[in-house]
CSV table of C-alpha atoms in Angstrom, one decimal:
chain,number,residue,atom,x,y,z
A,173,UNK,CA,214.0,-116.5,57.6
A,174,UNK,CA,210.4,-117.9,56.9
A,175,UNK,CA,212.2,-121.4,56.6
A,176,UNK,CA,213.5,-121.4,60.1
A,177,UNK,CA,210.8,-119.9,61.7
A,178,UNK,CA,208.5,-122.8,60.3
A,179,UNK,CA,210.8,-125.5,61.5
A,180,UNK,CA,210.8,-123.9,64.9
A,181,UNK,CA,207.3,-124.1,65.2
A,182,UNK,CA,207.2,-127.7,63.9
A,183,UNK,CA,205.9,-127.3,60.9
A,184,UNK,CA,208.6,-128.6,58.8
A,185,UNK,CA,206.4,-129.0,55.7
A,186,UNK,CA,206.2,-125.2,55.5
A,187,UNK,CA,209.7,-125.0,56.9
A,188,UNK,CA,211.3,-127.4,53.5
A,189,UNK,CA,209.1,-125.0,51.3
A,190,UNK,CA,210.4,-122.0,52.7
A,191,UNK,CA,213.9,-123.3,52.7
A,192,UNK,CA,214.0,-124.7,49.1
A,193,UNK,CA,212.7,-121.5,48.2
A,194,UNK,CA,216.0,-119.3,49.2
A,195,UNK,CA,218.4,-122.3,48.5
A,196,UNK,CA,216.9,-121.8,44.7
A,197,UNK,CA,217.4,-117.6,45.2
A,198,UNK,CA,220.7,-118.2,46.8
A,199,UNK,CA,222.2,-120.5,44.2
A,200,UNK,CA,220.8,-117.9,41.1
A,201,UNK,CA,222.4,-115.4,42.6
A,202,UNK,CA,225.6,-117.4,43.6
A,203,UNK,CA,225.3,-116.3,47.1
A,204,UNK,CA,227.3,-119.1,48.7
A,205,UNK,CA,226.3,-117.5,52.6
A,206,UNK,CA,222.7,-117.7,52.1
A,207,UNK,CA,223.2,-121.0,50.2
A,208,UNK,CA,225.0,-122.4,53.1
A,209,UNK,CA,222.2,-121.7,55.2
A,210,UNK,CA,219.5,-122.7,53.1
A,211,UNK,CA,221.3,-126.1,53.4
A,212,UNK,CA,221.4,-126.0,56.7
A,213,UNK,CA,218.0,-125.8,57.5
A,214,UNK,CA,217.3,-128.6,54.8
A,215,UNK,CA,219.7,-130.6,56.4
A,216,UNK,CA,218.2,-129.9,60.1
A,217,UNK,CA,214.7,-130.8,58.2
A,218,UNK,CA,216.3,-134.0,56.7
A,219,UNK,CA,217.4,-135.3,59.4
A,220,UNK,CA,214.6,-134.7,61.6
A,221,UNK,CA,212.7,-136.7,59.1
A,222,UNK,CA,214.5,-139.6,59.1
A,223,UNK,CA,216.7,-139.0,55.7
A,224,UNK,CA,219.8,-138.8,57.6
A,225,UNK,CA,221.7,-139.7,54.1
A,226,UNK,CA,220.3,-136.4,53.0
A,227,UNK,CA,221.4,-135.0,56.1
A,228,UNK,CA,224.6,-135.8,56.0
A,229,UNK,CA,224.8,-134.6,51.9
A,230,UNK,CA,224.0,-131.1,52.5
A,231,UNK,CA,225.7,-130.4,55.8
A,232,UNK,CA,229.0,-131.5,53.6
A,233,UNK,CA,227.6,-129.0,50.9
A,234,UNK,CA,227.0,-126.5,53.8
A,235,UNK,CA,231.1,-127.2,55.0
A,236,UNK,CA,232.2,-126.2,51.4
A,237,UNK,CA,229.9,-123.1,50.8
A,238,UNK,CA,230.4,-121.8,54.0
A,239,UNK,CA,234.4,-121.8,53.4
A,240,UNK,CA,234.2,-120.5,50.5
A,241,UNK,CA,231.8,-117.6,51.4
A,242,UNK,CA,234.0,-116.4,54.2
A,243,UNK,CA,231.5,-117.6,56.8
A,244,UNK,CA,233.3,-119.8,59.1
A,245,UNK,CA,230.8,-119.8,61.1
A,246,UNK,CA,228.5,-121.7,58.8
A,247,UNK,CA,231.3,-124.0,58.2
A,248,UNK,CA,231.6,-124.6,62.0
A,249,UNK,CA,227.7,-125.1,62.9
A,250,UNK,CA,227.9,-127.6,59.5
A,251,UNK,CA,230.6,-129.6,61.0
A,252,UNK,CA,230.1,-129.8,64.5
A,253,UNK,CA,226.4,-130.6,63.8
A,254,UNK,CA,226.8,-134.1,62.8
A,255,UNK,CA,228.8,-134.9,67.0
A,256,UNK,CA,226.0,-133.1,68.2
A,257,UNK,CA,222.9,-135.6,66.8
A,258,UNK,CA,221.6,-134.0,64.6
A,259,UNK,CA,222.4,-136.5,62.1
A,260,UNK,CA,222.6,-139.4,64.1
């Protein structure tokens, strides 16, 4: 979304807005998929920041809501991102 799009063009001001913004939608609506990636992006925006404690935090939440959506595959990016430095 909006979110991602912003981090990919650097802007990760716009990209944390963009990305709170659907993690608030996604929780309302108890839409663990969406939450998962909402999370994700935060996490990617975290880290690339310097918080890598925040990081870390929601790419665990990201593990857990992407399991329990179904989506493995947000499960898998969550985990394997943290071997891949993008935490570290």
């Amino acid at each position: 979304g909006a979110g991602l799009l912003a981090v990919m063009q650097g802007d990760w001001a716009a990209g944390k807005r963009w990305s709170e913004a659907c993690l608030v939608l996604s929780d309302a609506r108890g839409d663990a998929k969406f939450g998962a990636r909402s999370r994700l992006a935060l996490a990617r925006i975290a880290t690339a920041q310097g918080d890598h404690d925040q990081g870390t935090a929601l790419l665990a939440e990201a593990v857990t809501l992407g399991r329990a959506a179904g989506a493995p595959s947000k499960g898998a990016v969550a985990v394997v991102a943290p071997g891949s430095g993008a935490v570290r």
